[in-house]
Coordinates of C-alpha atoms in Angstrom, one line a residue:
Chain A
M1 CA 81.4 205.3 196.4
A2 CA 80.7 206.4 192.9
M3 CA 82.1 209.8 193.5
S4 CA 85.5 209.1 191.9
V5 CA 84.3 209.0 188.3
P6 CA 86.4 206.4 186.4
A7 CA 87.7 208.3 183.5
S8 CA 89.6 206.8 180.6
E9 CA 93.0 207.1 182.3
P10 CA 93.6 203.3 182.9
A11 CA 95.1 203.0 179.4
A12 CA 97.6 205.7 180.2
L13 CA 98.9 204.0 183.3
P14 CA 102.2 202.1 183.1
A15 CA 102.0 198.3 183.2
G16 CA 103.3 198.1 186.8
H17 CA 100.0 199.6 187.9
A18 CA 98.0 196.7 186.6
V19 CA 97.2 195.4 190.1
A20 CA 96.1 198.9 191.2
R21 CA 94.0 199.1 188.0
I22 CA 92.3 195.8 188.7
W23 CA 91.8 196.8 192.4
R24 CA 90.1 200.1 191.3
A25 CA 87.8 198.2 188.9
I26 CA 86.8 195.8 191.6
R27 CA 86.1 198.7 194.1
S28 CA 84.2 200.7 191.6
N29 CA 81.6 198.0 190.9
R30 CA 79.5 196.7 193.8
K31 CA 79.0 193.2 192.2
A32 CA 82.7 192.9 191.7
T33 CA 83.4 193.9 195.3
V34 CA 81.1 191.4 196.8
G35 CA 82.1 188.6 194.4
T36 CA 85.9 189.1 195.1
F37 CA 85.3 189.3 198.8
L38 CA 83.4 186.0 198.8
L39 CA 85.9 184.3 196.6
L40 CA 88.8 185.5 198.7
I41 CA 87.2 184.1 201.9
F42 CA 86.7 180.7 200.3
I43 CA 90.3 180.7 198.9
L44 CA 91.7 181.5 202.4
V45 CA 89.6 178.8 204.0
S46 CA 90.6 176.2 201.5
A47 CA 94.3 177.2 201.9
F48 CA 94.5 177.0 205.7
P49 CA 91.7 174.7 206.8
G50 CA 93.7 173.5 209.8
A51 CA 93.9 177.1 211.2
I52 CA 90.1 177.5 211.1
A53 CA 88.7 174.1 212.1
R54 CA 90.2 172.3 215.1
D55 CA 88.8 168.9 214.3
S56 CA 89.6 166.5 211.5
P57 CA 86.7 166.3 209.1
T58 CA 86.8 162.5 209.0
L59 CA 87.1 161.8 212.8
D60 CA 83.8 160.3 213.8
S61 CA 84.3 159.8 217.5
Y62 CA 81.8 162.5 218.7
A63 CA 78.2 161.9 219.8
P64 CA 76.1 162.0 216.6
N65 CA 73.4 164.6 215.9
M66 CA 74.6 167.2 218.4
G67 CA 73.3 170.8 218.1
F68 CA 75.3 174.0 218.3
T69 CA 78.0 174.0 221.0
T70 CA 81.1 176.0 221.4
A71 CA 83.2 173.0 220.7
H72 CA 81.2 172.1 217.6
L73 CA 80.1 175.4 215.9
L74 CA 77.6 173.7 213.6
G75 CA 77.1 170.6 215.7
T76 CA 77.8 167.0 214.5
N77 CA 76.3 164.9 211.8
G78 CA 74.6 161.5 212.0
Y79 CA 78.0 159.8 211.8
G80 CA 79.4 161.7 214.7
Q81 CA 81.7 164.0 212.6
D82 CA 82.2 167.7 213.3
L83 CA 80.1 169.5 210.7
F84 CA 82.2 172.7 210.8
A85 CA 85.3 170.8 210.0
Q86 CA 83.5 169.0 207.2
V87 CA 82.4 172.3 205.6
V88 CA 85.9 173.9 206.1
Y89 CA 87.9 171.0 204.7
G90 CA 85.3 170.5 202.0
T91 CA 86.1 173.9 200.5
W92 CA 89.2 172.8 198.7
S93 CA 87.7 170.0 196.7
V94 CA 85.0 172.2 195.2
L95 CA 87.3 175.1 194.6
E96 CA 89.8 172.9 192.9
I97 CA 87.2 171.4 190.5
A98 CA 85.8 174.9 189.8
L99 CA 89.2 176.4 189.0
V100 CA 90.7 173.5 187.0
V101 CA 87.5 172.9 184.9
G102 CA 87.1 176.7 184.4
V103 CA 90.6 176.9 182.9
L104 CA 90.5 173.6 180.9
T105 CA 87.1 174.2 179.3
T106 CA 88.1 177.7 178.4
V107 CA 91.3 176.3 176.7
V108 CA 89.3 173.7 174.8
A109 CA 86.6 176.2 173.8
M110 CA 89.2 178.7 172.7
L111 CA 91.1 176.1 170.6
I112 CA 88.0 174.8 168.9
G113 CA 86.1 178.1 168.6
V114 CA 89.0 180.1 167.3
A115 CA 90.2 177.3 165.0
A116 CA 86.8 176.9 163.5
A117 CA 86.4 180.6 162.8
Y118 CA 89.9 181.1 161.6
L119 CA 90.5 178.0 159.5
G120 CA 87.0 178.2 157.9
G121 CA 85.8 175.9 155.2
L122 CA 85.4 172.2 156.1
W123 CA 87.1 172.7 159.4
D124 CA 84.6 175.3 160.4
S125 CA 81.5 173.3 159.4
S126 CA 82.6 170.1 161.1
L127 CA 83.8 171.8 164.3
N128 CA 80.6 173.8 164.3
V129 CA 78.4 170.7 163.9
L130 CA 80.3 169.1 166.8
T131 CA 79.7 172.1 169.0
D132 CA 76.0 172.4 168.1
V133 CA 75.4 168.7 168.8
L134 CA 77.1 168.8 172.2
L135 CA 75.1 172.0 172.9
V136 CA 71.7 170.3 172.7
I137 CA 72.5 166.9 174.3
P138 CA 71.4 167.2 178.0
L139 CA 74.7 167.2 179.9
F140 CA 73.6 166.3 183.4
P141 CA 72.1 162.9 182.4
L142 CA 75.2 162.2 180.3
L143 CA 77.5 163.0 183.3
I144 CA 75.4 160.6 185.5
I145 CA 75.9 157.8 183.0
I146 CA 79.7 158.5 182.8
A147 CA 80.0 158.6 186.6
A148 CA 78.0 155.4 186.9
Y149 CA 80.3 153.5 184.4
A150 CA 83.3 155.0 186.2
H151 CA 82.0 153.5 189.5
G152 CA 81.8 156.8 191.3
A153 CA 83.2 160.1 190.2
T154 CA 86.6 160.9 191.8
T155 CA 87.9 164.4 191.4
L156 CA 89.8 163.3 188.3
V157 CA 86.7 161.8 186.7
L158 CA 84.6 164.9 187.5
I159 CA 87.2 167.2 186.0
T160 CA 87.7 165.2 182.9
S161 CA 84.0 164.5 182.2
I162 CA 82.8 168.0 182.9
T163 CA 85.6 169.5 180.7
L164 CA 85.0 167.1 177.8
T165 CA 81.2 167.8 177.7
G166 CA 81.0 171.4 178.9
W167 CA 83.0 173.4 176.4
S168 CA 80.4 173.9 173.6
Y169 CA 78.5 176.9 174.9
T170 CA 81.6 179.1 175.2
A171 CA 83.2 177.7 172.1
R172 CA 80.2 179.0 170.2
Q173 CA 80.5 182.5 171.7
L174 CA 84.3 182.6 171.0
R175 CA 83.7 181.4 167.4
S176 CA 81.3 184.2 166.6
Q177 CA 83.6 186.8 168.2
A178 CA 86.5 185.4 166.2
L179 CA 84.4 185.5 163.0
T180 CA 84.0 189.2 163.4
L181 CA 87.7 189.6 163.6
R182 CA 88.6 187.5 160.6
S183 CA 88.5 190.3 158.0
R184 CA 90.2 193.0 160.2
D185 CA 93.3 194.7 158.8
F186 CA 95.8 193.7 161.5
L187 CA 95.1 190.1 160.7
E188 CA 95.5 190.7 157.0
A189 CA 98.8 192.4 157.8
A190 CA 100.0 189.4 159.7
R191 CA 99.0 187.2 156.8
V192 CA 100.9 189.4 154.3
R193 CA 103.9 189.3 156.6
G194 CA 103.8 185.5 156.1
E195 CA 103.1 184.5 159.7
R196 CA 102.1 180.9 160.3
K197 CA 98.4 180.3 161.1
I198 CA 99.1 179.0 164.6
Y199 CA 101.1 182.2 165.3
I200 CA 98.3 184.4 164.1
I201 CA 95.7 182.5 166.2
V202 CA 97.7 182.6 169.4
V203 CA 99.4 186.0 169.2
E204 CA 97.0 188.1 167.2
V205 CA 93.5 186.7 167.6
I206 CA 93.3 185.4 171.1
P207 CA 94.5 188.5 173.0
T208 CA 91.7 190.6 171.5
M209 CA 89.2 188.3 173.1
T210 CA 90.3 188.6 176.7
S211 CA 87.0 189.7 178.1
L212 CA 85.1 186.8 176.5
I213 CA 87.8 184.4 177.7
V214 CA 87.5 185.7 181.3
A215 CA 83.7 185.4 181.1
S216 CA 84.0 181.9 179.7
F217 CA 86.3 180.9 182.7
L218 CA 83.8 182.3 185.2
T219 CA 80.7 180.7 183.6
N220 CA 82.4 177.3 183.3
A221 CA 83.7 177.5 186.9
L222 CA 80.1 178.1 188.1
Y223 CA 78.8 175.1 186.0
A224 CA 81.5 172.9 187.4
I225 CA 80.5 173.8 190.9
L226 CA 76.9 173.1 190.3
F227 CA 77.4 169.9 188.2
S228 CA 80.1 168.3 190.5
S229 CA 78.1 169.1 193.7
S230 CA 74.9 167.7 192.1
L231 CA 76.7 164.5 191.1
Q232 CA 78.1 164.1 194.6
F233 CA 74.7 165.0 196.1
I234 CA 73.0 162.1 194.3
G235 CA 75.7 159.7 195.6
L236 CA 77.9 159.5 192.5
G237 CA 80.9 161.2 194.1
D238 CA 83.9 159.6 195.7
P239 CA 82.9 158.8 199.3
N240 CA 86.5 159.2 200.4
T241 CA 86.7 162.9 199.3
V242 CA 85.6 165.4 201.9
S243 CA 83.5 167.9 199.9
W244 CA 80.2 169.8 200.3
G245 CA 78.4 167.5 197.9
T246 CA 79.4 164.3 199.7
T247 CA 78.4 165.9 203.0
L248 CA 75.0 166.7 201.5
Y249 CA 74.7 163.1 200.2
G250 CA 75.1 161.9 203.7
A251 CA 72.5 164.3 205.0
Q252 CA 70.0 163.3 202.3
N253 CA 70.7 159.6 202.8
M254 CA 70.1 159.8 206.6
D255 CA 66.9 162.0 206.2
A256 CA 68.6 164.8 208.0
L257 CA 65.9 167.4 207.4
E258 CA 63.1 165.1 208.7
N259 CA 65.1 164.3 211.8
G260 CA 65.7 168.0 212.6
Q261 CA 69.4 167.9 211.6
V262 CA 68.9 171.0 209.5
M263 CA 72.5 172.3 209.6
W264 CA 73.8 169.0 208.1
A265 CA 72.1 169.8 204.9
L266 CA 71.9 173.6 204.9
A267 CA 75.5 174.5 205.8
P268 CA 77.2 172.8 202.8
G269 CA 74.3 173.7 200.6
I270 CA 74.6 177.4 201.4
C271 CA 78.3 177.2 200.9
I272 CA 77.8 175.9 197.4
A273 CA 75.3 178.7 196.7
L274 CA 77.7 181.3 198.1
L275 CA 80.7 180.1 196.1
G276 CA 78.5 179.9 193.0
T277 CA 77.2 183.4 193.7
A278 CA 80.7 184.7 193.9
F279 CA 81.5 183.4 190.4
A280 CA 78.1 184.6 189.0
L281 CA 78.6 188.1 190.5
L282 CA 82.1 188.4 189.1
N283 CA 80.8 187.3 185.7
Y284 CA 78.1 190.0 185.7
A285 CA 80.5 192.6 187.0
F286 CA 83.0 191.8 184.4
D287 CA 80.3 192.2 181.7
E288 CA 79.4 195.6 183.2
I289 CA 82.9 196.9 183.4
G290 CA 83.7 195.8 179.9
N291 CA 80.4 196.9 178.4
P292 CA 79.0 200.1 179.9
A293 CA 75.6 199.6 178.1
L294 CA 74.8 196.8 180.6
R295 CA 75.3 198.9 183.7
P296 CA 72.1 199.4 185.8
V297 CA 70.1 202.3 184.4
R298 CA 68.9 203.8 187.7
K299 CA 72.4 204.8 188.9
P300 CA 73.1 207.7 186.5
K301 CA 69.5 208.8 186.9
R302 CA 69.8 209.2 190.6
K303 CA 73.1 211.0 190.3
A304 CA 71.6 213.4 187.8
V305 CA 68.7 214.2 190.1
R306 CA 71.1 214.8 193.0
S307 CA 73.6 216.9 191.1
V308 CA 71.0 219.3 189.6
P309 CA 70.3 221.3 192.8
S310 CA 74.0 221.4 193.7
A311 CA 74.9 222.8 190.3
Chain B
M1 CA 60.8 175.5 154.2
R2 CA 64.5 175.3 153.7
Y3 CA 64.9 176.3 157.3
A4 CA 62.6 173.6 158.5
L5 CA 64.4 171.0 156.5
R6 CA 67.7 172.1 157.8
R7 CA 66.5 172.0 161.4
T8 CA 65.1 168.5 160.8
G9 CA 68.4 167.4 159.3
F10 CA 70.2 168.7 162.3
F11 CA 67.7 166.9 164.6
L12 CA 68.4 163.6 162.8
L13 CA 72.2 164.2 163.0
T14 CA 72.0 164.9 166.7
L15 CA 69.8 161.9 167.3
W16 CA 72.3 159.7 165.6
A17 CA 75.1 161.2 167.6
A18 CA 73.2 160.5 170.9
L19 CA 72.4 156.9 169.9
T20 CA 76.0 156.3 169.0
L21 CA 77.3 157.9 172.2
N22 CA 75.0 155.6 174.1
F23 CA 76.4 152.6 172.2
L24 CA 80.0 153.6 172.7
L25 CA 80.0 154.7 176.4
P26 CA 79.9 151.2 178.0
R27 CA 82.6 150.1 175.5
L28 CA 84.9 153.1 176.1
M29 CA 84.9 152.8 179.9
P30 CA 87.8 150.9 181.4
G31 CA 86.7 147.7 183.0
N32 CA 83.1 147.6 181.5
P33 CA 81.0 147.2 184.6
A34 CA 78.2 145.8 182.5
V35 CA 80.2 142.5 182.2
A36 CA 79.8 141.8 185.9
M37 CA 76.1 142.7 185.7
M38 CA 75.5 140.4 182.7
S39 CA 76.3 137.3 184.9
K40 CA 73.3 138.1 187.0
Y41 CA 70.9 137.4 184.1
R42 CA 70.4 133.7 184.4
N43 CA 66.8 133.0 183.2
L44 CA 66.9 135.2 180.2
S45 CA 65.7 133.9 176.9
P46 CA 68.4 133.5 174.2
H47 CA 66.9 136.4 172.2
A48 CA 66.7 138.8 175.2
L49 CA 70.3 137.8 176.1
L50 CA 71.4 138.8 172.6
V51 CA 69.8 142.2 173.0
M52 CA 71.7 142.8 176.2
E53 CA 75.0 141.6 174.7
N54 CA 74.6 144.0 171.8
L55 CA 73.7 146.8 174.3
F56 CA 76.9 146.4 176.3
G57 CA 79.3 144.7 174.0
V58 CA 79.7 141.6 176.1
N59 CA 81.0 138.2 174.8
S60 CA 79.2 138.7 171.6
K61 CA 80.1 136.7 168.6
E62 CA 79.4 139.6 166.3
G63 CA 82.1 142.2 165.6
M64 CA 81.8 145.8 166.7
W65 CA 80.1 146.8 163.4
G66 CA 77.6 143.9 163.6
Q67 CA 76.8 144.8 167.3
Y68 CA 76.2 148.4 166.2
L69 CA 73.8 147.4 163.5
S70 CA 71.9 145.0 165.8
Y71 CA 71.8 147.7 168.5
L72 CA 70.2 150.2 166.0
H73 CA 67.8 147.5 164.9
D74 CA 66.8 146.8 168.5
L75 CA 66.2 150.5 169.1
A76 CA 64.1 150.8 166.0
T77 CA 61.9 148.0 167.1
G78 CA 61.6 149.5 170.6
N79 CA 63.6 146.8 172.3
L80 CA 65.8 148.4 175.0
G81 CA 66.7 145.2 176.9
T82 CA 65.5 143.8 180.2
S83 CA 65.6 145.7 183.5
L84 CA 67.6 144.0 186.3
S85 CA 66.1 145.8 189.3
E86 CA 62.5 145.3 188.0
Y87 CA 63.1 141.8 186.6
P88 CA 61.5 140.4 184.5
A89 CA 60.0 143.7 183.3
S90 CA 61.5 145.1 180.1
V91 CA 63.1 148.5 180.1
T92 CA 60.3 149.8 177.9
Q93 CA 57.7 148.7 180.5
V94 CA 59.5 150.4 183.4
I95 CA 60.0 153.6 181.5
S96 CA 56.3 153.8 180.3
N97 CA 55.3 153.8 184.0
A98 CA 57.7 156.6 185.0
I99 CA 57.2 158.8 182.0
W100 CA 53.8 160.1 182.9
W101 CA 54.8 161.5 186.2
T102 CA 57.7 163.4 184.8
T103 CA 55.7 164.7 181.8
G104 CA 52.9 165.9 184.1
L105 CA 55.3 167.5 186.5
V106 CA 57.7 169.2 184.0
G107 CA 54.8 170.1 181.7
V108 CA 52.7 171.9 184.2
A109 CA 55.7 173.6 185.9
T110 CA 57.1 174.8 182.6
V111 CA 53.8 176.2 181.5
I112 CA 53.4 178.1 184.8
A113 CA 57.0 179.3 184.8
F114 CA 56.6 180.4 181.1
V115 CA 53.4 182.4 181.7
L116 CA 54.6 184.0 185.0
G117 CA 58.2 184.6 183.9
T118 CA 57.3 186.1 180.5
G119 CA 54.7 188.3 182.2
L120 CA 57.2 189.5 184.8
G121 CA 59.7 190.1 182.0
I122 CA 57.3 192.2 180.0
V123 CA 56.3 194.4 183.0
S124 CA 59.9 194.6 184.1
A125 CA 61.1 195.9 180.7
W126 CA 58.1 198.2 180.3
R127 CA 58.8 199.8 183.7
R128 CA 62.5 199.9 183.2
G129 CA 64.3 201.3 186.3
S130 CA 61.3 200.6 188.5
K131 CA 61.5 198.8 191.8
L132 CA 60.5 195.5 190.2
D133 CA 63.1 195.9 187.5
S134 CA 65.9 196.7 190.0
I135 CA 65.1 193.6 192.1
I136 CA 64.9 191.0 189.4
P137 CA 68.5 190.9 188.1
P138 CA 70.3 190.5 191.4
V139 CA 67.7 187.9 192.5
F140 CA 68.5 186.0 189.3
V141 CA 72.2 186.2 189.9
V142 CA 71.7 184.4 193.2
T143 CA 69.1 181.8 191.9
S144 CA 71.3 181.0 189.0
A145 CA 74.1 180.0 191.4
V146 CA 71.9 178.0 193.9
P147 CA 72.0 174.2 193.2
Y148 CA 68.5 173.0 192.2
F149 CA 68.4 170.4 195.0
L150 CA 69.0 173.0 197.7
I151 CA 65.8 174.9 196.7
A152 CA 63.9 171.7 196.8
M153 CA 65.4 170.9 200.2
I154 CA 64.5 174.3 201.7
L155 CA 60.9 173.9 200.5
V156 CA 60.8 170.5 202.1
L157 CA 62.2 171.9 205.3
L158 CA 59.6 174.7 205.4
F159 CA 56.4 173.4 203.9
A160 CA 56.6 169.7 204.7
D161 CA 58.8 169.2 207.8
T162 CA 58.1 172.4 209.7
W163 CA 54.6 173.6 208.8
H164 CA 53.2 170.2 207.5
I165 CA 51.2 171.8 204.7
F166 CA 52.4 169.4 202.0
P167 CA 53.7 165.8 202.0
N168 CA 57.5 165.5 201.6
D169 CA 57.9 162.6 199.3
K170 CA 56.3 160.3 196.6
A171 CA 53.6 161.1 194.1
Y172 CA 50.6 160.0 196.2
Y173 CA 50.0 158.1 199.5
V174 CA 51.3 154.7 198.4
T175 CA 49.7 152.8 201.3
T176 CA 46.2 154.4 201.4
D177 CA 45.5 155.6 197.9
T178 CA 44.0 153.5 195.1
P179 CA 45.3 154.9 191.8
G180 CA 42.4 155.7 189.4
L181 CA 39.8 158.3 188.7
N182 CA 38.6 159.0 192.2
L183 CA 38.6 162.3 193.9
T184 CA 40.9 161.6 196.8
F185 CA 43.5 160.2 194.5
I186 CA 43.5 163.2 192.2
Q187 CA 43.6 165.5 195.2
D188 CA 46.5 163.7 196.7
V189 CA 48.4 163.7 193.4
I190 CA 48.0 167.5 193.1
N191 CA 49.1 167.8 196.8
H192 CA 52.2 165.7 196.2
A193 CA 53.1 167.5 193.0
F194 CA 52.9 171.0 194.5
L195 CA 56.3 171.2 196.1
P196 CA 58.3 169.5 193.3
A197 CA 56.5 171.8 190.8
L198 CA 57.2 174.9 192.9
S199 CA 60.9 173.9 193.1
L200 CA 61.1 173.5 189.3
I201 CA 59.3 176.9 188.8
I202 CA 61.7 178.7 191.1
T203 CA 64.7 177.2 189.4
T204 CA 63.6 177.9 185.8
I205 CA 61.6 181.2 186.0
G206 CA 64.7 183.4 186.2
T207 CA 65.7 182.5 182.6
W208 CA 62.3 183.3 181.3
I209 CA 62.1 186.7 183.0
L210 CA 65.6 187.8 182.0
T211 CA 65.4 186.7 178.3
M212 CA 62.0 188.3 177.9
R213 CA 63.1 191.5 179.6
N214 CA 66.2 191.8 177.5
T215 CA 64.5 191.2 174.1
M216 CA 61.6 193.4 175.2
I217 CA 64.0 196.3 175.9
T218 CA 65.3 196.0 172.4
T219 CA 61.8 195.9 170.8
L220 CA 60.8 198.9 172.9
A221 CA 63.4 201.0 171.1
E222 CA 61.9 200.1 167.6
D223 CA 60.3 202.7 165.4
Y224 CA 56.9 200.9 165.4
V225 CA 56.7 201.3 169.1
R226 CA 57.5 205.0 168.9
M227 CA 54.8 205.2 166.1
A228 CA 52.3 203.6 168.4
R229 CA 53.2 206.1 171.2
A230 CA 52.8 208.9 168.7
K231 CA 49.4 207.6 167.7
G232 CA 48.4 208.0 171.4
L233 CA 47.5 204.4 172.0
P234 CA 46.9 203.3 175.6
G235 CA 50.1 202.0 177.3
W236 CA 48.9 198.5 177.8
R237 CA 48.2 198.1 174.1
I238 CA 51.7 199.3 173.2
M239 CA 53.2 197.0 175.8
L240 CA 51.3 193.8 174.8
D241 CA 50.3 194.2 171.1
Y242 CA 53.4 196.1 169.9
A243 CA 56.4 195.3 172.0
A244 CA 55.7 192.0 173.8
R245 CA 54.2 190.3 170.7
N246 CA 57.4 190.9 168.8
A247 CA 59.7 190.0 171.8
I248 CA 58.1 186.6 172.6
L249 CA 59.7 184.6 169.8
P250 CA 63.3 184.8 171.0
N251 CA 61.9 183.6 174.4
L252 CA 60.7 180.5 172.7
T253 CA 64.0 179.8 171.1
G254 CA 65.7 180.5 174.4
F255 CA 63.4 177.9 175.9
A256 CA 64.8 175.2 173.6
M257 CA 68.3 176.0 174.6
S258 CA 67.6 176.0 178.3
L259 CA 65.8 172.7 178.2
G260 CA 68.9 170.8 179.3
F261 CA 68.8 172.8 182.6
V262 CA 65.1 172.0 183.1
V263 CA 65.9 168.3 182.7
S264 CA 68.8 168.4 185.2
G265 CA 66.6 170.4 187.6
A266 CA 63.9 167.8 187.2
I267 CA 66.2 164.9 187.9
L268 CA 67.6 166.5 191.2
I269 CA 64.1 167.6 192.3
E270 CA 62.6 164.1 191.7
D271 CA 65.5 162.7 193.8
V272 CA 64.8 165.0 196.7
F273 CA 61.1 164.2 196.7
D274 CA 61.4 160.5 195.8
Y275 CA 59.0 161.4 192.9
P276 CA 58.6 158.3 190.8
G277 CA 59.4 159.9 187.5
V278 CA 62.1 159.4 184.9
G279 CA 64.9 161.2 186.8
Y280 CA 64.3 159.3 190.0
M281 CA 64.2 156.0 188.0
L282 CA 67.5 156.9 186.4
L283 CA 69.2 157.4 189.8
Q284 CA 67.6 154.2 191.1
A285 CA 68.9 152.4 188.1
V286 CA 72.4 153.8 188.7
S287 CA 72.4 152.8 192.4
S288 CA 71.2 149.3 191.7
E289 CA 73.6 148.9 188.8
D290 CA 70.8 148.3 186.3
Y291 CA 72.7 149.5 183.3
A292 CA 70.1 148.5 180.7
L293 CA 67.5 150.6 182.4
M294 CA 70.0 153.4 182.9
Q295 CA 70.9 153.6 179.2
G296 CA 67.2 153.3 178.2
L297 CA 66.3 156.3 180.4
F298 CA 69.3 158.3 179.2
L299 CA 68.2 157.7 175.6
L300 CA 64.6 158.6 176.5
I301 CA 65.6 161.9 178.1
T302 CA 67.9 162.9 175.3
V303 CA 65.4 162.1 172.6
A304 CA 62.7 164.0 174.5
V305 CA 64.9 167.0 174.7
L306 CA 65.9 166.8 171.0
V307 CA 62.3 166.5 169.9
A308 CA 61.2 169.5 172.1
I309 CA 64.0 171.6 170.5
L310 CA 62.9 170.5 167.0
I311 CA 59.3 171.5 167.8
A312 CA 60.4 174.8 169.1
D313 CA 62.5 175.3 166.0
L314 CA 59.7 174.4 163.6
L315 CA 57.3 176.6 165.6
T316 CA 59.7 179.6 165.3
A317 CA 59.9 179.0 161.5
F318 CA 56.1 178.8 161.4
L319 CA 55.5 182.0 163.4
D320 CA 58.4 184.1 162.2
P321 CA 58.6 184.8 158.5
R322 CA 62.1 186.2 158.8
T323 CA 63.7 182.8 159.8
R324 CA 61.9 181.2 156.8
A325 CA 63.3 183.9 154.4
A326 CA 66.8 183.5 155.9
G327 CA 66.7 179.8 155.1

């Protein structure tokens, strides 16, 4: 697996091989392989739920609290709905929130972090204070309050509120990265050329921070999964949305665990954990690929021991 | 000193921002639901009614600015309005009952998680590349992705519903226990707190281990550690007195930053166990549309977190001369 030593050739490859390059990076890192595999499964399930589950997730005409049968792979819940269909159809809602919030928070964090670092002066201090204040206010209680005033959090409310409150952590990281770039020569050159500030930020500064931006997307997607599922779990979600969190709310509300309906609670819960793990693994893997110092230490050691007798 | 002053200034600024956010939220939301709720308060005294009107911005004769000033004045005098679900108790009374359960639970769980997590982090960094050190990071990847409530639910399933070792809800046996300083009550309280505390420890310990491990790895590369090795000091002394002692401060600062996660974990865990603390109360207030209690609890949680961060900041300044010099 680690036999093909990844040399520094990726840079020499033509742009058409970008897919092959990403593919090789994914295969060379075990965390990336597992993370990508998990994420691909969930994307496939969310894209073709009808091909995987026969039942409708909202149809409640079966006998309630059935165990495992061939017709109902995970049994039915207390309302007589097929649990397998609920889990399969619930995938899209969580994935949608994760991807959209991941992209939106990253965009907001990028705009605010980079603008603060690049514009400097009063802009920097005021944006910095805003970021720091948002960073220390506990977000989950705040989201609860917002959802309560919104009378239940629909997908739109979840996406908006998590985006508006969740950008501060990555904005701070992006700002400090952008600060280190500020005095570099290539930016000075752009300034001397007379480029506009917005051009310099978008074309010169942002592309140099790709790895931080990807990390920011993955981190925020993970938080979006956990925050949105938790809000739905405590009953603040939209009851008309089929999603893992709302299924869990039903299970908690009907005391599923105490009544032996273990799958009702565990199946959607484990799905959340697996999807979250996929994003977390990709995040760590991306760090390791981009920053070799973070790679596990024991790997090269073992290789060295093994190669000594053969050499 | 300048550092301490700056942190205190930042604390005051954040406090003001949180109070103002709390004031603005009900006014910003389309179709202020508090309006409907206000009609349920019939027997309120004129003064108590005015407090509620200022809290939510409902048919008040004062302008926005006047409402804001009265709201701040009410807060300064500890008047948070009247609870609807616990009528006629005031919000302050309801909160003062719930706060002790949460303080006890979160306090004990945090101390245990800190001691255990920091210890594991120290050993893990000291024996870098060992079995322990290779297990911890992947385990942390998974636990950081598991929703807090799922861990609590799995513990309930195993220890309460399957093996019947611990009770699965509430803080004591509500029907048989008489709260007070008697042995059965204290035993029952500990019994009931065990699973919620364990859930909180499992959800928070990973951060402790990982930050301690990572700072410890940096300090182990310092010259004074090499000096200690050269002097031939025993390994445990180098580990504890030289490396760990210098690595522990960033762990303290890290705690302040992760406090928000501890709080959200505590809310969800209290919900799973019906544990009568602040988080459980908050969710009760939300489901019974008791907006005054809800806002009071949000304020309390936020202020508690901000004060804890301030204390951690000041402690860092007190313990670490470098932050003081950096001003």
